[in-house]
Amino acid sequence: LSPKTGEDMQDRRVIALSKVECLLIPQYWLMQHNRANIWVRIRQFLDQNIPSQDQIFKAFLEHRKWLQYRQELVREIVSRKKIPNNTTIHDVPYSLRINSDTIPDSLNSASMADSGRDKSPKPGTTPEEETGARKRHDNARSGGHSSSDEGFEQGKRLRTGETMMIPGISVQTVVGPGVAASPPKFVSLEEIMKAAKDIKDMSLVHEIAVDRNFKLEKFEPPPDSIQKQVKDTMQTVFWDILAEQLNADPPSYDQAMVLLAEIKESLLRLLLPQHTKLKQEINEILDVDLIKQQTKAGILDFQYYAHYVISVMGKLCAPVRDDKIQELSQTTEIVPVFKGILETLEIMHIDMANFTIELMRPDLIARSIDYEKTKFAELLKIQPDGLDATRKWVLKHLDTVKASNPQLHSTDKDTIVRILTAKTIAEAYLELLQWDESMPFPETVMMDEGRFRALGERCLRMTVVGAVLLVTLSSIKQLQGNSAFKELLKQHVTVLLEEAHSNKYLEKLMPNVATQVIKDIDDCLKKIGSSELDAESKRLLSGQILEIASPSHKIRQLVCTRVHEFLHQSITSPNTAPLQVPPGLSSLQVELTGVTGQFLHLVSHNRAVYGEYYCNMVASTLS
C-alpha cells in the first residue's frame, strides 16, 4: 500500500519462505472506495500500533540489558551455595538435542528437565524396578539426601536455577517470582484485522443511520481511467475466449458450465426463505451434472435453459428491470445471453440489498447508537490511546468556556461538569466547520469528516453570498426592497461559487462574481426604468465585492458570526421552539435551515454515541 494510505514501509522488509506475488493497488483507487475515511483510520491505527525502527531498537537494547542483569543475578544466587550437578548431556532426549528451526529459542528449563527423562519402563524391567531405579537416580542427583527436605529443595533449586547449554537450543532460566522477562507488548495481526473489520461494520451502520438516502450502487470506474480500460479489456478477452470454445469443433463447454453454476448459485441467493418450491425447481432443472451429460451426448437445448433462467429472473426482479428482462428474452446468441444474465443478476443483488436496508433502516437507526458504542469500546481495548486527537480537540475550548462562565463556580461539581461539557463540545463542533487541514481529525468524528467538511464549504459559500447581498443592497438604494432582484442575484452568485471550497478558490472566483453583480444591477435598473450605474460607481462596487474574498472583511465576518451563532443556538437549545433567523440573513433562510438541519443531525448522533467520553475528559481535567 502507498505510504500515505497504509503502513509506513520505510526501514521495513517483507520476508517470505516461499514465492510471493505482490499486488500493487493505486492510491487513487483506494481513495475512491474510502467510505467513512476507512483508509485514514487504518493508517493511523497501524502507525500507533506497529513500532518504528527506533522503538524496536530501544526495546532490543532494554531486553538485552535485562538478560545480562538476569544472568548476573542467577550466577550470584548459584554461587552462594555450591550444589552438586550430575546432569550430563546424555540425560537430555535426542529429540531436544536436534537443531531444528521448529523448536522455540526459549524453553523453560524446569519443564525440559521433567520431560527429558523417559518415564516408561525399560525392556526387561518391571514398573516397580524402574520406579526404584528412578528414585536412586534422583537421590544421586540431589547428593544422596532424597529423604530430607533439604535435599529436595536443593534439587528443586538446581532444576530451576541452572542454565543448560544444548547445541541448537537456547534454554532460558527461570528464577522464581518477579524475575521473569517482560518483553514489549505488540498487537497481533489477528487483532488488527478484527479491528479493521469492526471499523468497517461500524462505518456501514453509521452510514445507514446518518444518511437517510444511503444505498448501494454498482461501482463503475471513471471513463478515462486505467482501471476502466483494464476492466473492459479483461471482460472482452473473457467473452471472446468463451465464444471460441463454444464455436470450436467439437465445442468445449467447460467454461460455460462454470458460468451456469454461478448463475444457479446467484439465483438461489436471491430467494427468500419461503421460496421452497422455487428453490427445489431451480435445483431440479439447473442440474449441472445432467446438463454436462447432455453436452457430451450432443442434445443440449441451450434456449430452453436460457428462457427458464430469464423467466425466474422476471419473477424475482424489481419492476424497473422489466425492460432489461424483455431485452434478454429476445436475445438468441449464447454469449450475449450469458453476459446479459450475469450483469442483470448483479444489479438484482444490489436491488435486493437496498430493499433489505430500507426495510431494516428503522431498526438499524434505533440500535446504531448502542452498536457504535460497543464497537468503539472494543477498538479502544487494543488501541489504548485512541482518543488523543479527540482529547486535544475538546479540551482546547475548555479554558475559554470556563472564563466566559465564572458564575458556575458557585454550583456543585456534577452540575459544573455537565454544563461545561455541553458548552465546550458545542464550541468544538462549530470548529469542525472551519477545521485546519494540517491537524488530524478527531477520532470520534472521523467517520463524518467528509460531511463536516462539506458543511463547512456550504457555510463558506453561504457567508460569501450573504456578504455580497449586503454590500450590493447597501450601495444600490433603489433595489433594497426588490425581492425578485435579491433572489435572482443570490441564485447567480451561488452558481458562480459552486467550486469555492476554500479561501484560495474565492480569490479566483470573485472577479466573475463582481462582473455578474454589475450586470444583474444594470438589467434590473432597466426593468424598473432607472438609469444604469456610472463607471465610477461600478468600479467602487466591484472593488468592494473583490474585498469580500479576504477572511478579515468586516461584513463577511459579521455574516459568519451570525451563521455560527444560529448553529450554536440550534445544537444547545433545550427545547424545540422555532429559532429566529439572524438579521440580514432572511434571503438565505432556505440555505441556512438546510445546513442547520444536517449539522444538528450529525451532532445529535455523535453526542449520543461519544458524549460519555467527552464528559469524562472534561471531568478528569477539572479534577
Coordinates of C-alpha atoms in Angstrom, one line a residue:
L1 CA 0.0 0.0 0.0
S2 CA 1.1 3.6 -0.5
P3 CA 2.8 5.1 2.5
K4 CA 0.1 7.8 2.5
T5 CA -2.6 5.1 2.7
G6 CA -1.4 2.1 4.6
E7 CA 1.6 1.0 6.7
D8 CA 4.7 3.1 6.5
M9 CA 7.2 0.8 4.7
Q10 CA 10.3 2.9 5.4
D11 CA 13.0 0.8 7.0
R12 CA 10.8 -2.3 6.7
R13 CA 11.5 -5.6 4.9
V14 CA 9.0 -8.3 3.9
I15 CA 10.5 -11.8 4.2
A16 CA 8.7 -14.8 2.7
L17 CA 9.6 -18.5 2.9
S18 CA 8.0 -19.3 -0.5
K19 CA 7.1 -17.5 -3.7
V20 CA 5.0 -14.4 -3.2
E21 CA 3.2 -12.3 -5.7
C22 CA 2.6 -8.6 -4.8
L23 CA -0.5 -6.7 -5.9
L24 CA 0.1 -3.0 -6.4
I25 CA -3.0 -1.0 -5.8
P26 CA -3.1 2.6 -6.9
Q27 CA -3.8 5.1 -4.2
Y28 CA -6.4 7.0 -6.2
W29 CA -8.4 3.7 -6.5
L30 CA -8.3 3.3 -2.7
M31 CA -9.5 6.8 -2.2
Q32 CA -12.5 6.2 -4.5
H33 CA -13.5 3.4 -2.1
N34 CA -12.7 5.5 1.1
R35 CA -16.1 5.1 2.7
A36 CA -16.2 6.7 6.2
N37 CA -12.5 7.6 5.7
I38 CA -11.6 3.9 6.4
W39 CA -8.1 4.0 4.9
V40 CA -7.0 7.0 7.0
R41 CA -8.3 5.3 10.1
I42 CA -6.4 2.1 9.3
R43 CA -3.3 4.1 8.6
Q44 CA -3.5 5.9 12.0
F45 CA -4.2 2.5 13.7
L46 CA -1.1 0.9 12.1
D47 CA 1.1 3.9 12.9
Q48 CA 0.1 3.8 16.5
N49 CA 0.4 0.0 17.0
I50 CA 3.3 -1.0 14.7
P51 CA 6.6 0.1 16.3
S52 CA 9.1 2.2 14.5
Q53 CA 12.7 1.2 13.9
D54 CA 13.8 3.4 16.8
Q55 CA 11.2 1.8 19.1
I56 CA 12.3 -1.7 18.1
F57 CA 16.0 -0.9 18.6
K58 CA 15.2 0.7 22.0
A59 CA 13.2 -2.4 23.0
F60 CA 16.1 -4.6 21.9
L61 CA 18.6 -2.7 24.0
E62 CA 16.3 -2.8 27.0
H63 CA 15.7 -6.6 26.6
R64 CA 19.5 -7.3 26.2
K65 CA 20.3 -5.3 29.3
W66 CA 17.6 -7.2 31.1
L67 CA 19.1 -10.6 30.0
Q68 CA 22.5 -9.5 31.2
Y69 CA 21.2 -8.4 34.6
R70 CA 19.2 -11.7 34.9
Q71 CA 22.2 -13.8 34.1
E72 CA 24.3 -12.0 36.6
L73 CA 21.6 -12.4 39.2
V74 CA 21.4 -16.1 38.5
R75 CA 25.2 -16.5 38.8
E76 CA 25.2 -14.6 42.1
I77 CA 22.4 -16.8 43.6
V78 CA 24.0 -20.0 42.4
S79 CA 27.5 -19.0 43.7
R80 CA 26.2 -18.5 47.2
K81 CA 25.9 -22.3 47.7
K82 CA 27.6 -24.9 45.6
I83 CA 25.1 -27.6 44.6
P84 CA 26.3 -30.8 43.0
N85 CA 25.1 -31.3 39.5
N86 CA 25.4 -34.8 38.0
T87 CA 23.3 -34.0 34.9
T88 CA 25.0 -34.6 31.6
I89 CA 24.1 -34.1 28.0
H90 CA 23.1 -37.7 27.8
D91 CA 20.2 -37.1 30.2
V92 CA 18.5 -34.9 27.5
P93 CA 16.5 -36.8 24.9
Y94 CA 17.8 -36.8 21.3
S95 CA 14.6 -35.0 20.1
L96 CA 15.6 -32.0 22.2
R97 CA 19.2 -32.0 21.0
I98 CA 18.3 -31.7 17.3
N99 CA 19.0 -28.3 15.9
S100 CA 15.6 -27.6 14.4
D101 CA 14.0 -24.3 13.3
T102 CA 10.7 -25.5 14.6
I103 CA 11.8 -25.6 18.2
P104 CA 11.4 -22.2 20.0
D105 CA 14.6 -20.4 21.1
S106 CA 13.4 -20.1 24.7
L107 CA 12.3 -23.1 26.8
N108 CA 11.6 -23.5 30.5
S109 CA 14.5 -25.4 31.9
A110 CA 12.3 -26.9 34.6
S111 CA 9.7 -28.3 32.2
M112 CA 12.5 -29.5 29.9
A113 CA 14.2 -31.3 32.8
D114 CA 11.0 -33.1 33.7
S115 CA 10.2 -34.0 30.1
G116 CA 13.8 -35.0 29.5
R117 CA 13.5 -38.2 31.5
D118 CA 11.9 -41.2 29.9
K119 CA 9.3 -42.4 32.4
S120 CA 8.3 -45.6 30.5
P121 CA 9.7 -48.9 31.8
K122 CA 12.8 -50.2 30.0
P123 CA 12.7 -53.5 28.3
G124 CA 13.3 -56.4 30.7
T125 CA 12.4 -54.4 33.9
T126 CA 9.2 -54.2 35.8
P127 CA 7.5 -50.9 36.6
E128 CA 8.4 -51.3 40.3
E129 CA 12.1 -51.8 39.4
E130 CA 12.0 -48.9 37.1
T131 CA 10.5 -46.7 39.8
G132 CA 13.2 -47.7 42.2
A133 CA 15.9 -47.0 39.7
R134 CA 14.5 -43.6 39.0
K135 CA 14.4 -42.8 42.8
R136 CA 18.0 -43.9 43.1
H137 CA 19.0 -41.7 40.1
D138 CA 17.2 -38.7 41.7
N139 CA 18.9 -39.4 45.0
A140 CA 22.3 -39.3 43.3
R141 CA 21.5 -36.0 41.6
S142 CA 20.5 -34.4 44.9
G143 CA 23.6 -35.5 46.7
G144 CA 22.1 -38.6 48.4
H145 CA 19.7 -36.7 50.6
S146 CA 16.4 -37.8 48.9
S147 CA 14.6 -38.4 52.2
S148 CA 15.4 -35.0 53.6
D149 CA 13.6 -31.7 52.8
E150 CA 17.0 -30.0 52.3
G151 CA 17.9 -32.4 49.6
F152 CA 14.6 -31.9 47.9
E153 CA 14.9 -28.1 48.0
Q154 CA 18.5 -28.3 46.7
G155 CA 17.3 -30.5 43.7
K156 CA 14.5 -28.1 43.1
R157 CA 16.7 -25.1 43.1
L158 CA 19.1 -26.9 40.8
R159 CA 16.4 -27.6 38.2
T160 CA 15.0 -24.1 38.2
G161 CA 18.2 -22.0 38.6
E162 CA 20.7 -23.5 36.2
T163 CA 21.4 -22.5 32.6
M164 CA 21.7 -25.5 30.3
M165 CA 23.7 -25.1 27.1
I166 CA 22.4 -27.5 24.5
P167 CA 23.6 -27.4 20.8
G168 CA 21.0 -25.7 18.7
I169 CA 18.8 -24.7 21.7
S170 CA 19.0 -21.7 23.9
V171 CA 17.4 -22.6 27.2
Q172 CA 16.2 -19.6 29.3
T173 CA 16.5 -19.9 33.1
V174 CA 13.6 -19.1 35.4
V175 CA 14.5 -17.8 38.8
G176 CA 11.3 -17.6 40.8
P177 CA 8.6 -15.0 41.0
G178 CA 9.3 -11.4 40.0
V179 CA 12.4 -12.2 37.8
A180 CA 10.6 -13.3 34.6
A181 CA 11.3 -11.3 31.4
S182 CA 8.7 -8.7 30.4
P183 CA 9.1 -8.1 26.6
P184 CA 7.3 -5.2 24.9
K185 CA 3.7 -5.7 24.0
F186 CA 2.7 -5.8 20.4
V187 CA -0.6 -6.1 18.6
S188 CA -1.1 -9.3 16.6
L189 CA -2.2 -9.3 13.0
E190 CA -5.5 -11.0 14.0
E191 CA -6.3 -8.1 16.4
I192 CA -5.5 -5.6 13.6
M193 CA -7.7 -7.4 11.1
K194 CA -10.5 -7.8 13.6
A195 CA -10.3 -4.1 14.4
A196 CA -10.4 -3.2 10.7
K197 CA -13.5 -5.4 10.3
D198 CA -15.2 -3.8 13.3
I199 CA -14.4 -0.3 11.9
K200 CA -15.9 -1.3 8.5
D201 CA -19.0 -2.7 10.1
M202 CA -19.4 0.3 12.4
S203 CA -18.9 2.6 9.4
L204 CA -21.6 0.8 7.4
V205 CA -24.1 1.0 10.3
H206 CA -23.2 4.7 10.8
E207 CA -23.7 5.5 7.2
I208 CA -27.2 3.9 7.2
A209 CA -28.2 5.7 10.4
V210 CA -26.9 9.1 9.4
D211 CA -27.5 9.2 5.7
R212 CA -31.3 8.8 5.0
N213 CA -30.6 8.4 1.3
F214 CA -27.9 5.8 1.7
K215 CA -28.0 3.0 -0.8
L216 CA -25.6 0.6 -2.5
E217 CA -24.6 1.3 -6.1
K218 CA -22.7 -0.7 -8.7
F219 CA -19.2 0.7 -8.9
E220 CA -18.1 1.9 -12.3
P221 CA -14.6 3.3 -12.7
P222 CA -14.1 6.7 -14.4
P223 CA -14.5 6.6 -18.2
D224 CA -10.9 7.6 -19.0
S225 CA -9.2 5.8 -16.1
I226 CA -6.7 2.9 -16.4
Q227 CA -9.0 0.8 -14.3
K228 CA -11.8 1.2 -16.8
Q229 CA -9.5 0.2 -19.7
V230 CA -8.2 -2.8 -17.8
K231 CA -11.7 -3.9 -16.8
D232 CA -13.1 -3.6 -20.4
T233 CA -10.1 -5.4 -21.9
M234 CA -10.3 -8.3 -19.5
Q235 CA -14.1 -8.7 -20.0
T236 CA -13.7 -8.5 -23.8
V237 CA -11.0 -11.2 -23.7
F238 CA -13.0 -13.4 -21.4
W239 CA -16.1 -13.4 -23.6
D240 CA -14.1 -13.8 -26.7
I241 CA -12.5 -17.0 -25.3
L242 CA -15.9 -18.3 -24.3
A243 CA -17.2 -17.7 -27.9
E244 CA -14.1 -19.5 -29.3
Q245 CA -14.7 -22.5 -27.0
L246 CA -18.4 -22.7 -28.0
N247 CA -17.7 -22.3 -31.7
A248 CA -14.9 -24.9 -31.7
D249 CA -15.3 -28.3 -33.4
P250 CA -16.1 -30.1 -31.2
P251 CA -17.3 -27.4 -28.9
S252 CA -15.9 -27.1 -25.4
Y253 CA -18.5 -26.4 -22.6
D254 CA -16.1 -26.3 -19.6
Q255 CA -16.2 -22.5 -19.1
A256 CA -19.9 -22.4 -19.9
M257 CA -20.7 -25.0 -17.2
V258 CA -18.8 -22.9 -14.7
L259 CA -20.9 -19.8 -15.7
L260 CA -24.1 -21.9 -15.4
A261 CA -23.2 -23.0 -11.9
E262 CA -22.5 -19.3 -11.0
I263 CA -25.9 -18.3 -12.4
K264 CA -27.6 -21.1 -10.5
E265 CA -25.9 -20.1 -7.2
S266 CA -26.8 -16.4 -7.9
L267 CA -30.5 -17.3 -8.4
L268 CA -30.6 -19.3 -5.2
R269 CA -29.1 -16.4 -3.2
L270 CA -31.9 -14.1 -4.4
L271 CA -34.6 -16.4 -2.9
L272 CA -36.3 -15.8 0.3
P273 CA -36.8 -18.5 3.0
Q274 CA -40.4 -19.0 1.9
H275 CA -39.5 -19.8 -1.7
T276 CA -39.0 -23.5 -1.0
K277 CA -40.8 -24.8 -4.1
L278 CA -39.0 -22.4 -6.5
K279 CA -35.7 -23.4 -4.9
Q280 CA -36.5 -27.1 -5.4
E281 CA -37.5 -26.3 -9.0
I282 CA -34.2 -24.5 -9.8
N283 CA -32.1 -27.3 -8.3
E284 CA -34.0 -29.9 -10.4
I285 CA -33.9 -28.0 -13.8
L286 CA -30.5 -26.4 -13.5
D287 CA -28.8 -29.8 -12.6
V288 CA -25.2 -29.1 -13.7
D289 CA -24.3 -32.9 -13.8
L290 CA -27.3 -33.6 -16.0
I291 CA -26.5 -30.7 -18.3
K292 CA -22.9 -31.9 -18.7
Q293 CA -24.2 -35.3 -19.8
Q294 CA -26.4 -33.6 -22.3
T295 CA -23.5 -31.7 -23.7
K296 CA -21.5 -34.9 -24.1
A297 CA -24.4 -36.6 -25.9
G298 CA -24.9 -33.5 -28.1
I299 CA -28.5 -33.0 -27.1
L300 CA -28.2 -29.8 -25.1
D301 CA -31.1 -27.4 -25.7
F302 CA -29.5 -24.1 -24.7
Q303 CA -32.5 -21.9 -25.4
Y304 CA -34.7 -23.9 -23.0
Y305 CA -32.3 -23.3 -20.1
A306 CA -31.8 -19.7 -21.1
H307 CA -35.5 -19.0 -21.2
Y308 CA -36.0 -20.7 -17.9
V309 CA -33.3 -18.6 -16.2
I310 CA -34.8 -15.4 -17.7
S311 CA -38.3 -16.3 -16.6
V312 CA -37.1 -16.9 -13.0
M313 CA -35.3 -13.6 -13.1
G314 CA -38.5 -11.9 -14.3
K315 CA -40.3 -13.2 -11.2
L316 CA -37.7 -12.0 -8.8
C317 CA -36.6 -8.7 -10.2
A318 CA -37.9 -5.2 -9.4
P319 CA -40.4 -3.7 -11.9
V320 CA -37.7 -1.2 -13.0
R321 CA -35.8 -4.1 -14.5
D322 CA -38.6 -5.4 -16.7
D323 CA -37.2 -3.8 -19.8
K324 CA -33.8 -5.5 -19.3
I325 CA -35.6 -8.9 -18.9
Q326 CA -37.6 -8.3 -22.0
E327 CA -34.4 -7.5 -23.9
L328 CA -32.7 -10.7 -22.7
S329 CA -35.7 -12.8 -23.7
Q330 CA -35.4 -11.7 -27.3
T331 CA -31.6 -12.4 -27.5
T332 CA -30.7 -15.6 -29.3
E333 CA -26.9 -15.7 -29.3
I334 CA -25.3 -17.7 -26.5
V335 CA -22.5 -15.3 -25.3
P336 CA -24.7 -12.1 -25.2
V337 CA -27.3 -14.1 -23.2
F338 CA -24.7 -15.3 -20.7
K339 CA -23.3 -11.8 -20.4
G340 CA -26.7 -10.1 -20.1
I341 CA -27.9 -12.6 -17.4
L342 CA -24.8 -12.2 -15.3
E343 CA -24.9 -8.4 -15.5
T344 CA -28.6 -8.3 -14.6
L345 CA -28.2 -10.7 -11.7
E346 CA -25.5 -8.4 -10.3
I347 CA -27.9 -5.5 -10.4
M348 CA -30.7 -7.6 -8.9
H349 CA -28.5 -8.4 -5.9
I350 CA -27.8 -4.7 -5.4
D351 CA -31.6 -4.1 -5.6
M352 CA -32.2 -6.8 -3.0
A353 CA -29.6 -5.4 -0.7
N354 CA -31.0 -1.9 -0.9
F355 CA -34.5 -3.2 -0.3
T356 CA -33.2 -5.0 2.8
I357 CA -31.5 -1.9 4.0
E358 CA -34.7 0.2 3.5
L359 CA -36.7 -2.5 5.3
M360 CA -34.4 -2.6 8.3
R361 CA -33.5 1.1 8.4
P362 CA -35.8 2.0 11.4
D363 CA -34.4 -0.9 13.5
L364 CA -30.8 -0.1 12.5
I365 CA -31.2 3.5 13.4
A366 CA -32.7 2.5 16.8
R367 CA -29.8 0.2 17.5
S368 CA -27.0 2.1 15.8
I369 CA -26.0 4.2 18.9
D370 CA -25.6 1.1 21.2
Y371 CA -23.8 -0.8 18.4
E372 CA -21.3 2.0 17.7
K373 CA -20.7 2.4 21.5
T374 CA -19.9 -1.3 21.8
K375 CA -17.6 -1.4 18.8
F376 CA -15.7 1.7 19.7
A377 CA -15.1 0.4 23.2
E378 CA -13.7 -2.8 21.8
L379 CA -11.5 -0.8 19.5
L380 CA -10.1 1.2 22.4
K381 CA -9.1 -2.1 24.2
I382 CA -6.4 -2.8 21.6
Q383 CA -5.7 0.9 20.9
P384 CA -5.5 2.4 24.4
D385 CA -4.7 5.9 23.4
G386 CA -7.2 6.1 20.6
L387 CA -8.6 9.4 21.7
D388 CA -5.5 11.6 21.6
A389 CA -6.7 13.9 18.8
T390 CA -10.2 14.0 20.3
R391 CA -8.9 15.0 23.8
K392 CA -6.9 17.9 22.3
W393 CA -9.9 19.0 20.2
V394 CA -12.3 19.1 23.2
L395 CA -10.0 20.5 25.8
K396 CA -8.8 23.3 23.5
H397 CA -12.1 25.1 24.2
L398 CA -12.5 24.3 27.9
D399 CA -10.5 27.3 29.2
T400 CA -12.4 29.7 27.0
V401 CA -15.7 28.3 28.2
K402 CA -14.7 28.4 31.9
A403 CA -13.5 32.0 31.6
S404 CA -16.8 33.1 30.0
N405 CA -18.9 31.4 32.7
P406 CA -17.5 32.5 36.1
Q407 CA -20.9 32.0 37.8
L408 CA -20.5 28.2 37.6
H409 CA -18.0 28.1 40.5
S410 CA -20.9 28.5 42.9
T411 CA -22.7 25.3 41.9
D412 CA -22.0 21.7 42.7
K413 CA -19.3 19.7 40.8
D414 CA -21.7 17.4 38.8
T415 CA -23.6 20.4 37.5
I416 CA -20.4 22.2 36.6
V417 CA -19.1 19.2 34.7
R418 CA -22.4 18.7 32.8
I419 CA -22.8 22.4 31.9
L420 CA -19.1 22.8 30.9
T421 CA -19.2 19.7 28.8
A422 CA -22.3 20.8 26.9
K423 CA -20.8 24.3 26.2
T424 CA -17.3 23.0 25.4
I425 CA -18.4 20.4 23.0
A426 CA -20.8 22.8 21.3
E427 CA -17.8 25.1 20.6
A428 CA -15.8 22.1 19.4
Y429 CA -18.5 21.0 17.0
L430 CA -18.5 24.5 15.4
E431 CA -14.7 24.4 15.0
L432 CA -15.2 21.4 12.7
L433 CA -16.8 23.7 10.1
Q434 CA -13.5 25.6 9.9
W435 CA -11.1 22.8 10.5
D436 CA -7.4 23.3 10.0
E437 CA -6.4 20.7 7.3
S438 CA -2.9 20.4 8.8
M439 CA -4.3 18.9 12.0
P440 CA -5.6 15.3 12.3
F441 CA -9.4 15.0 12.5
P442 CA -10.7 13.8 15.9
E443 CA -11.2 10.1 16.1
T444 CA -14.8 10.3 17.3
V445 CA -16.0 12.3 14.3
M446 CA -13.7 10.8 11.7
M447 CA -16.5 8.8 10.1
D448 CA -18.3 12.1 9.4
E449 CA -15.2 14.0 8.3
G450 CA -16.4 14.3 4.8
R451 CA -19.9 15.5 5.9
F452 CA -18.5 18.2 8.3
R453 CA -16.0 19.4 5.6
A454 CA -18.9 19.6 3.1
L455 CA -21.0 21.6 5.6
G456 CA -18.0 23.9 6.2
E457 CA -17.8 24.6 2.5
R458 CA -21.5 25.3 2.3
C459 CA -21.2 27.7 5.2
L460 CA -18.3 29.4 3.5
R461 CA -20.3 29.9 0.3
M462 CA -23.4 31.0 2.2
T463 CA -21.4 33.5 4.1
V464 CA -19.9 35.0 1.0
V465 CA -23.3 35.1 -0.8
G466 CA -24.8 36.9 2.3
A467 CA -21.9 39.4 2.3
V468 CA -22.3 40.1 -1.4
L469 CA -26.0 40.7 -1.0
L470 CA -25.4 43.1 1.9
V471 CA -22.7 45.0 0.1
T472 CA -24.7 45.3 -3.1
L473 CA -28.0 46.3 -1.5
S474 CA -26.3 48.9 0.8
S475 CA -24.8 50.5 -2.4
I476 CA -27.9 50.4 -4.6
K477 CA -30.7 52.0 -2.5
Q478 CA -33.4 51.7 -5.2
L479 CA -33.1 47.9 -5.2
Q480 CA -33.2 47.3 -1.4
G481 CA -36.9 46.4 -1.4
N482 CA -36.9 44.4 -4.6
S483 CA -37.2 40.7 -3.5
A484 CA -37.1 39.4 -7.1
F485 CA -33.7 41.0 -7.6
K486 CA -32.4 39.6 -4.3
E487 CA -33.5 36.1 -5.3
L488 CA -32.0 36.4 -8.8
L489 CA -28.7 37.8 -7.5
K490 CA -28.5 35.0 -4.9
Q491 CA -29.0 32.3 -7.5
H492 CA -26.4 33.7 -9.9
V493 CA -23.8 34.2 -7.2
T494 CA -24.4 30.8 -5.7
V495 CA -23.8 29.2 -9.1
L496 CA -20.6 31.1 -9.6
L497 CA -19.3 30.0 -6.1
E498 CA -20.1 26.2 -6.5
E499 CA -16.3 25.5 -6.9
A500 CA -15.4 27.6 -3.9
H501 CA -14.0 25.0 -1.5
S502 CA -11.7 27.4 0.4
N503 CA -10.5 31.0 0.5
K504 CA -7.9 30.2 -2.1
Y505 CA -10.6 29.4 -4.7
L506 CA -12.5 32.6 -3.7
E507 CA -9.8 34.8 -4.9
K508 CA -10.1 33.3 -8.4
L509 CA -13.9 33.4 -8.5
M510 CA -14.7 36.8 -7.0
P511 CA -13.9 38.8 -10.2
N512 CA -16.6 36.8 -12.0
V513 CA -19.0 37.4 -9.2
A514 CA -18.3 41.2 -9.4
T515 CA -18.9 41.2 -13.1
Q516 CA -22.2 39.2 -12.7
V517 CA -23.4 41.6 -9.9
I518 CA -22.9 44.6 -12.1
K519 CA -24.7 43.0 -15.0
D520 CA -27.7 42.0 -12.8
I521 CA -27.9 45.5 -11.3
D522 CA -28.0 47.1 -14.8
D523 CA -30.6 44.7 -16.0
C524 CA -32.8 45.2 -13.0
L525 CA -32.5 49.0 -13.2
K526 CA -33.5 49.0 -16.8
K527 CA -36.7 47.0 -15.9
I528 CA -37.8 49.5 -13.3
G529 CA -37.0 52.4 -15.5
S530 CA -33.9 53.7 -13.7
S531 CA -30.6 54.8 -15.2
E532 CA -27.6 52.4 -15.2
L533 CA -24.7 52.8 -12.9
D534 CA -21.9 55.1 -14.0
A535 CA -18.4 53.9 -14.5
E536 CA -17.1 55.2 -11.1
S537 CA -20.0 53.5 -9.2
K538 CA -19.3 50.3 -11.0
R539 CA -15.6 50.5 -10.2
L540 CA -16.2 51.2 -6.5
L541 CA -18.8 48.4 -6.1
S542 CA -16.6 45.9 -8.0
G543 CA -13.7 46.7 -5.6
Q544 CA -16.0 46.2 -2.5
I545 CA -17.1 42.8 -3.8
L546 CA -13.5 41.8 -4.5
E547 CA -12.5 42.6 -1.0
I548 CA -15.0 40.0 0.3
A549 CA -12.5 37.3 -0.7
S550 CA -10.4 38.3 2.4
P551 CA -11.4 36.4 5.6
S552 CA -10.9 39.6 7.6
H553 CA -13.6 41.5 5.7
K554 CA -15.8 43.1 8.3
I555 CA -19.2 42.4 6.6
R556 CA -18.1 38.8 5.9
Q557 CA -17.0 38.3 9.5
L558 CA -20.4 39.7 10.7
V559 CA -22.3 37.3 8.5
C560 CA -20.1 34.4 9.5
T561 CA -20.6 35.2 13.2
R562 CA -24.4 35.3 12.8
V563 CA -24.4 32.0 11.0
H564 CA -22.3 30.3 13.7
E565 CA -24.4 31.8 16.5
F566 CA -27.5 30.4 14.8
L567 CA -25.9 27.0 14.5
H568 CA -24.7 27.2 18.1
Q569 CA -28.2 28.0 19.3
S570 CA -29.7 25.1 17.3
I571 CA -27.4 22.5 19.0
T572 CA -27.6 23.9 22.5
S573 CA -31.3 24.8 22.7
P574 CA -33.1 22.7 25.4
N575 CA -36.4 22.8 23.6
T576 CA -37.7 22.5 20.0
A577 CA -39.1 26.1 19.8
P578 CA -38.6 27.8 16.4
L579 CA -35.4 29.8 16.0
Q580 CA -35.3 33.3 14.7
V581 CA -33.4 33.9 11.5
P582 CA -30.5 36.3 12.2
P583 CA -30.9 39.9 11.0
G584 CA -29.7 40.4 7.4
L585 CA -29.9 36.7 6.5
S586 CA -33.6 36.4 5.7
S587 CA -32.7 36.0 2.0
L588 CA -30.6 32.9 3.0
Q589 CA -33.3 31.3 5.1
V590 CA -33.6 28.2 2.9
E591 CA -29.9 27.6 2.7
L592 CA -29.4 28.3 6.5
T593 CA -32.1 25.9 7.6
G594 CA -30.7 23.2 5.3
V595 CA -27.2 23.5 6.7
T596 CA -28.6 23.7 10.3
G597 CA -30.8 20.6 9.9
Q598 CA -27.9 18.4 8.7
F599 CA -25.5 19.8 11.2
L600 CA -27.9 19.2 14.1
H601 CA -28.5 15.6 12.9
L602 CA -24.8 14.8 12.8
V603 CA -24.1 16.5 16.2
S604 CA -27.0 14.7 17.9
H605 CA -25.9 11.3 16.7
N606 CA -22.3 11.9 17.6
R607 CA -23.1 13.3 21.1
A608 CA -25.4 10.3 21.8
V609 CA -22.5 7.8 20.9
Y610 CA -19.5 9.6 22.3
G611 CA -20.9 12.0 24.9
E612 CA -19.7 9.9 27.8
Y613 CA -16.1 10.1 26.6
Y614 CA -16.4 13.9 26.3
C615 CA -17.8 14.2 29.8
N616 CA -15.0 12.1 31.2
M617 CA -12.4 14.2 29.5
V618 CA -13.8 17.4 31.0
A619 CA -14.3 15.8 34.4
S620 CA -10.8 14.4 34.6
T621 CA -9.3 17.8 33.6
L622 CA -11.3 19.7 36.2
S623 CA -10.3 17.3 38.9

